[in-house]
CSV table of C-alpha atoms in Angstrom, one decimal:
chain,number,residue,atom,x,y,z
M,1,MET,CA,-33.6,39.9,51.0
M,2,PRO,CA,-32.1,42.7,48.8
M,3,ARG,CA,-33.4,42.7,45.2
M,4,LEU,CA,-30.9,42.3,42.4
M,5,ARG,CA,-31.2,45.9,41.4
M,6,ASP,CA,-30.3,47.0,45.0
M,7,VAL,CA,-27.3,44.7,45.1
M,8,ALA,CA,-26.2,45.9,41.7
M,9,ALA,CA,-26.3,49.5,42.9
M,10,GLN,CA,-24.3,48.6,46.0
M,11,ALA,CA,-21.8,46.9,43.7
M,12,ARG,CA,-21.3,50.0,41.5
M,13,ILE,CA,-20.8,52.2,44.6
M,14,GLY,CA,-18.3,49.7,46.0
M,15,ALA,CA,-16.4,49.3,42.8
M,16,ALA,CA,-15.6,53.0,42.8
M,17,ALA,CA,-13.8,52.5,46.1
M,18,GLY,CA,-11.4,50.0,44.4
M,19,THR,CA,-10.5,47.9,47.4
M,20,SER,CA,-12.3,46.5,50.4
M,21,GLY,CA,-12.6,43.5,52.7
M,22,ARG,CA,-10.4,40.9,54.3
M,23,THR,CA,-6.8,41.8,55.3
M,24,GLN,CA,-3.7,39.7,55.3
M,25,GLY,CA,-1.3,41.4,57.6
M,26,HIS,CA,-1.3,45.0,56.4
M,27,GLU,CA,-2.6,44.2,52.9
M,28,VAL,CA,-6.2,44.9,51.9
M,29,MET,CA,-7.5,42.2,49.5
M,30,LYS,CA,-9.0,43.6,46.4
M,31,ARG,CA,-12.3,42.7,44.8
M,32,GLN,CA,-11.7,40.3,42.0
M,33,ILE,CA,-13.9,38.6,39.4
M,34,ILE,CA,-12.5,36.3,36.7
M,35,ALA,CA,-15.0,35.9,33.9
M,36,ILE,CA,-14.1,33.1,31.5
M,37,GLY,CA,-15.5,32.7,28.0
M,38,GLY,CA,-15.7,29.0,28.0
M,39,GLY,CA,-13.5,25.9,28.1
M,40,ALA,CA,-12.3,26.4,31.7
M,41,LEU,CA,-12.6,22.7,32.6
M,42,PRO,CA,-11.5,20.8,29.4
M,43,MET,CA,-12.9,17.4,28.7
M,44,GLY,CA,-11.2,14.4,26.9
M,45,GLN,CA,-7.6,14.5,25.9
M,46,ASP,CA,-7.2,18.3,26.4
M,47,ASN,CA,-5.9,18.6,29.9
M,48,ASN,CA,-5.2,22.3,29.6
M,49,LEU,CA,-5.7,23.6,33.1
M,50,LEU,CA,-3.9,26.9,32.8
M,51,LEU,CA,-7.0,28.9,33.7
M,52,VAL,CA,-7.6,26.8,36.8
M,53,ASP,CA,-4.0,27.4,37.9
M,54,TYR,CA,-4.4,31.1,37.2
M,55,PHE,CA,-7.7,31.3,39.1
M,56,LEU,CA,-6.3,29.6,42.2
M,57,LYS,CA,-3.2,31.8,42.3
M,58,GLN,CA,-5.3,35.0,42.6
M,59,THR,CA,-6.4,33.9,46.1
M,60,ARG,CA,-2.7,34.3,47.2
M,61,LYS,CA,-3.3,31.3,49.5
M,62,ARG,CA,-1.1,28.2,49.6
M,63,ARG,CA,-4.1,25.8,49.9
M,64,PRO,CA,-7.1,27.9,49.1
M,65,ARG,CA,-10.7,26.8,49.8
M,66,VAL,CA,-12.5,26.9,46.5
M,67,CYS,CA,-16.2,26.2,46.1
M,68,PHE,CA,-18.0,25.1,42.9
M,69,ILE,CA,-21.5,26.4,42.3
M,70,GLY,CA,-23.2,24.3,39.6
M,71,THR,CA,-26.7,25.8,39.8
M,72,ALA,CA,-26.9,26.6,36.1
M,73,HIS,CA,-26.7,22.9,35.3
M,74,GLY,CA,-29.1,21.9,38.1
M,75,ASP,CA,-26.2,20.7,40.2
M,76,ALA,CA,-25.5,18.0,37.6
M,77,GLU,CA,-23.0,15.3,38.8
M,78,SER,CA,-21.0,15.6,35.6
M,79,GLY,CA,-20.1,19.2,36.2
M,80,ARG,CA,-19.2,18.6,39.8
M,81,LEU,CA,-17.0,15.7,38.8
M,82,ARG,CA,-15.2,17.8,36.2
M,83,PHE,CA,-14.6,20.4,38.9
M,84,TYR,CA,-13.1,18.0,41.4
M,85,SER,CA,-11.1,16.3,38.7
M,86,SER,CA,-9.6,19.5,37.5
M,87,PHE,CA,-9.1,21.4,40.7
M,88,GLY,CA,-8.0,18.3,42.5
M,89,GLN,CA,-4.8,18.4,40.5
M,90,PHE,CA,-3.7,21.5,42.5
M,91,GLU,CA,-3.0,22.4,46.1
M,92,CYS,CA,-6.4,23.5,47.2
M,93,ARG,CA,-9.4,22.4,49.3
M,94,PRO,CA,-12.3,22.0,46.9
M,95,THR,CA,-16.0,21.7,47.9
M,96,HIS,CA,-19.3,22.5,46.2
M,97,LEU,CA,-22.5,24.3,47.1
M,98,PRO,CA,-25.7,22.2,46.4
M,99,LEU,CA,-28.9,24.1,45.9
M,100,PHE,CA,-31.0,21.2,44.6
M,101,ALA,CA,-30.1,18.7,47.3
M,102,ARG,CA,-29.3,19.3,51.0
M,103,THR,CA,-28.2,23.0,51.2
M,104,PRO,CA,-26.1,24.3,54.1
M,105,ARG,CA,-28.4,25.7,56.8
M,106,ASN,CA,-26.2,28.8,57.2
M,107,LEU,CA,-25.6,29.7,53.6
M,108,GLU,CA,-23.9,33.0,54.3
M,109,SER,CA,-21.3,31.4,56.7
M,110,PHE,CA,-20.6,28.7,54.1
M,111,VAL,CA,-20.0,31.2,51.3
M,112,LEU,CA,-17.9,33.5,53.4
M,113,GLU,CA,-15.5,30.8,54.7
M,114,GLN,CA,-14.3,30.2,51.1
M,115,ASP,CA,-11.3,31.8,49.4
M,116,ALA,CA,-12.8,31.5,45.9
M,117,LEU,CA,-16.2,30.7,44.3
M,118,PHE,CA,-16.2,29.2,40.9
M,119,VAL,CA,-19.5,29.1,38.9
M,120,GLY,CA,-20.2,26.6,36.2
M,121,GLY,CA,-22.1,27.0,32.9
M,122,GLY,CA,-25.6,26.2,31.9
M,123,ASN,CA,-28.9,28.1,32.1
M,124,THR,CA,-28.2,31.5,33.4
M,125,ARG,CA,-31.8,32.7,33.7
M,126,SER,CA,-32.7,29.7,35.9
M,127,MET,CA,-29.6,30.0,37.9
M,128,LEU,CA,-30.3,33.6,38.8
M,129,ALA,CA,-33.9,32.7,39.8
M,130,VAL,CA,-32.6,30.0,42.2
M,131,TRP,CA,-30.0,32.2,43.6
M,132,ARG,CA,-32.5,35.0,44.2
M,133,ASP,CA,-34.9,32.6,45.9
M,134,TRP,CA,-32.2,31.3,48.3
M,135,GLY,CA,-30.9,34.9,49.0
M,136,LEU,CA,-27.5,33.9,47.6
M,137,VAL,CA,-26.9,37.1,45.6
M,138,ALA,CA,-26.5,39.2,48.8
M,139,HIS,CA,-24.0,36.6,50.1
M,140,LEU,CA,-22.0,36.6,46.8
M,141,HIS,CA,-21.9,40.4,46.9
M,142,LYS,CA,-20.6,40.4,50.4
M,143,ALA,CA,-18.0,37.7,49.5
M,144,TRP,CA,-16.8,40.0,46.7
M,145,GLN,CA,-16.5,42.9,49.0
M,146,GLN,CA,-14.5,40.9,51.4
M,147,GLY,CA,-11.9,39.8,48.8
M,148,ILE,CA,-13.1,36.3,48.0
M,149,VAL,CA,-12.3,35.7,44.4
M,150,LEU,CA,-15.4,35.2,42.2
M,151,GLY,CA,-15.4,33.7,38.7
M,152,GLY,CA,-16.6,31.0,36.4
M,153,TRP,CA,-17.3,30.3,32.7
M,154,SER,CA,-20.2,30.9,30.4
M,155,ALA,CA,-23.2,31.4,32.8
M,156,GLY,CA,-20.5,31.9,35.4
M,157,SER,CA,-19.1,34.7,33.4
M,158,ILE,CA,-22.1,36.7,32.2
M,159,CYS,CA,-23.9,36.6,35.6
M,160,TRP,CA,-21.5,39.2,37.1
M,161,PHE,CA,-22.3,41.9,34.5
M,162,GLU,CA,-25.2,44.2,34.1
M,163,GLN,CA,-26.3,42.3,30.9
M,164,GLY,CA,-25.4,39.1,29.2
M,165,ILE,CA,-26.0,37.3,25.9
M,166,THR,CA,-27.6,34.0,26.7
M,167,ASP,CA,-29.0,30.8,25.2
M,168,SER,CA,-31.1,30.1,28.3
M,169,ILE,CA,-34.3,30.1,26.1
M,170,ALA,CA,-34.5,27.8,23.1
M,171,GLY,CA,-34.1,29.6,19.8
M,172,PRO,CA,-32.2,32.8,19.0
M,173,LEU,CA,-29.8,34.2,21.5
M,174,THR,CA,-31.3,36.8,23.8
M,175,THR,CA,-30.2,39.4,26.3
M,176,LEU,CA,-30.5,38.9,30.1
M,177,ASP,CA,-30.3,41.4,32.9
M,178,CYS,CA,-27.8,40.0,35.4
M,179,LEU,CA,-26.3,40.9,38.8
M,180,GLY,CA,-24.5,44.2,37.8
M,181,PHE,CA,-21.4,43.6,39.9
M,182,LEU,CA,-19.5,44.6,36.8
M,183,PRO,CA,-20.6,47.3,34.3
M,184,GLY,CA,-21.8,46.8,30.8
M,185,SER,CA,-22.5,43.5,28.9
M,186,ASN,CA,-20.7,40.3,28.3
M,187,CYS,CA,-20.7,37.5,25.7
M,188,PRO,CA,-18.9,34.2,26.2
M,189,HIS,CA,-18.0,31.5,23.6
M,190,TYR,CA,-17.2,34.3,21.1
M,191,ASP,CA,-15.2,32.1,18.8
M,192,SER,CA,-16.7,28.6,19.3
M,193,GLU,CA,-20.4,29.3,18.7
M,194,PRO,CA,-21.1,30.8,15.2
M,195,GLN,CA,-24.0,33.0,16.1
M,196,ARG,CA,-22.4,34.7,19.1
M,197,ARG,CA,-20.3,37.2,17.3
M,198,PRO,CA,-22.9,38.5,14.7
M,199,VAL,CA,-25.7,38.5,17.3
M,200,TYR,CA,-23.7,40.5,19.9
M,201,ARG,CA,-22.4,43.0,17.3
M,202,ARG,CA,-26.0,43.5,16.0
M,203,MET,CA,-27.4,43.9,19.5
M,204,ILE,CA,-24.7,46.5,20.4
M,205,ALA,CA,-25.3,48.4,17.1
M,206,ARG,CA,-29.0,48.6,17.7
M,207,GLY,CA,-28.6,49.7,21.3
M,208,ARG,CA,-30.4,46.6,22.6
M,209,VAL,CA,-27.5,45.8,25.0
M,210,ALA,CA,-24.9,48.0,26.6
M,211,ASP,CA,-21.3,48.3,25.3
M,212,GLY,CA,-19.3,45.4,26.7
M,213,LEU,CA,-16.7,42.7,26.5
M,214,ALA,CA,-16.6,39.3,24.8
M,215,ALA,CA,-14.3,36.4,25.4
M,216,ASP,CA,-13.2,33.5,23.2
M,217,ASP,CA,-13.2,30.0,24.8
M,218,GLY,CA,-10.1,29.7,27.0
M,219,VAL,CA,-10.0,33.4,27.7
M,220,ALA,CA,-10.4,35.1,31.1
M,221,LEU,CA,-11.3,38.7,31.7
M,222,HIS,CA,-9.8,39.5,35.1
M,223,PHE,CA,-11.4,42.4,36.9
M,224,ILE,CA,-9.8,44.0,40.0
M,225,GLY,CA,-11.7,46.7,41.9
M,226,GLY,CA,-14.5,46.7,39.3
M,227,ARG,CA,-12.2,47.5,36.4
M,228,LEU,CA,-10.7,45.2,33.8
M,229,ALA,CA,-7.1,44.7,34.8
M,230,ARG,CA,-5.9,42.1,32.3
M,231,VAL,CA,-6.9,39.5,29.8
M,232,VAL,CA,-5.3,36.1,29.9
M,233,SER,CA,-5.7,33.0,27.8
M,234,ALA,CA,-5.1,29.2,27.9
M,235,ARG,CA,-5.0,29.2,24.1
M,236,ARG,CA,-2.4,30.9,22.0
M,237,GLN,CA,-4.7,32.6,19.4
M,238,ALA,CA,-7.7,33.2,21.6
M,239,ARG,CA,-8.6,36.8,22.5
M,240,GLY,CA,-10.7,39.1,24.6
M,241,TRP,CA,-12.8,41.7,22.7
M,242,GLN,CA,-14.3,45.1,23.5
M,243,LEU,CA,-17.4,46.2,21.7
M,244,VAL,CA,-18.8,49.8,21.7
M,245,ARG,CA,-21.6,51.4,19.8
M,246,ARG,CA,-20.6,54.2,17.3
M,247,GLY,CA,-23.7,55.7,15.6
M,248,ASP,CA,-25.6,52.8,14.1
M,249,ARG,CA,-22.8,50.2,14.1
M,250,ALA,CA,-20.7,48.2,16.6
M,251,VAL,CA,-17.0,48.8,16.7
M,252,GLU,CA,-15.0,45.7,17.8
M,253,ARG,CA,-11.5,45.9,19.2
M,254,ALA,CA,-9.2,43.0,20.1
M,255,LEU,CA,-7.8,43.4,23.6
M,256,PRO,CA,-4.2,42.7,24.5
M,257,THR,CA,-4.3,39.1,25.7
M,258,ARG,CA,-1.5,37.3,27.6
M,259,TYR,CA,-1.0,33.6,26.8
M,260,LEU,CA,-0.5,31.7,30.1
M,261,GLY,CA,1.5,28.8,28.6
M,262,ALA,CA,5.2,28.5,28.0
M,263,GLY,CA,6.8,30.2,25.0
């Protein structure tokens, strides 16, 4: 099984090529990752599913096959039910990949028959360890190369980058080396968790983490061919952010963000 670093190197080489994979007619499907800051599957009275609708549309299929991967929450039933409840409101064929119950025998075939893979939030460090043990990382990389849309929120956002800001360990936020499909670092929940913004800025300024991107809850960073193509939001005032190190400080810039709702 390829190590994470090997897969990351392959991803960076592939990203430079821009497109690859499955064809529809004469069209070559592009590599896509949609990294969401948080709030992708709202609970309670807030039935804002604009990001779910956007995610599904990127498959360009009338009834896409979309698979939920809830490893970061230990395949908790609550996350799975939220997924089916939300995605079930659209024309799609939802399923899920269990890694703590009976897992499909041919994991690669199961992954590659999907049109999109949607990763839930939770403990990113534990999620990556389980993925590595099952050999799932190589299958996800192959899916990405073949034009299957990848994405998710929180843990399902930072996992695709070289580094992420995580609360996987109790106490202060820490950095985590991730898959490296996308360059740089990532921080989710930028406006909803008070410590995210100051900690990420401090880590950038001190060079503890690479320059990167942050996303407020309800915001999706849409990468095509390994590059950020657009930022979209299910909330009017929410934004995506770029952070770069300049000397001994972090410079933060709000990214143009398109609101997906009406008006």
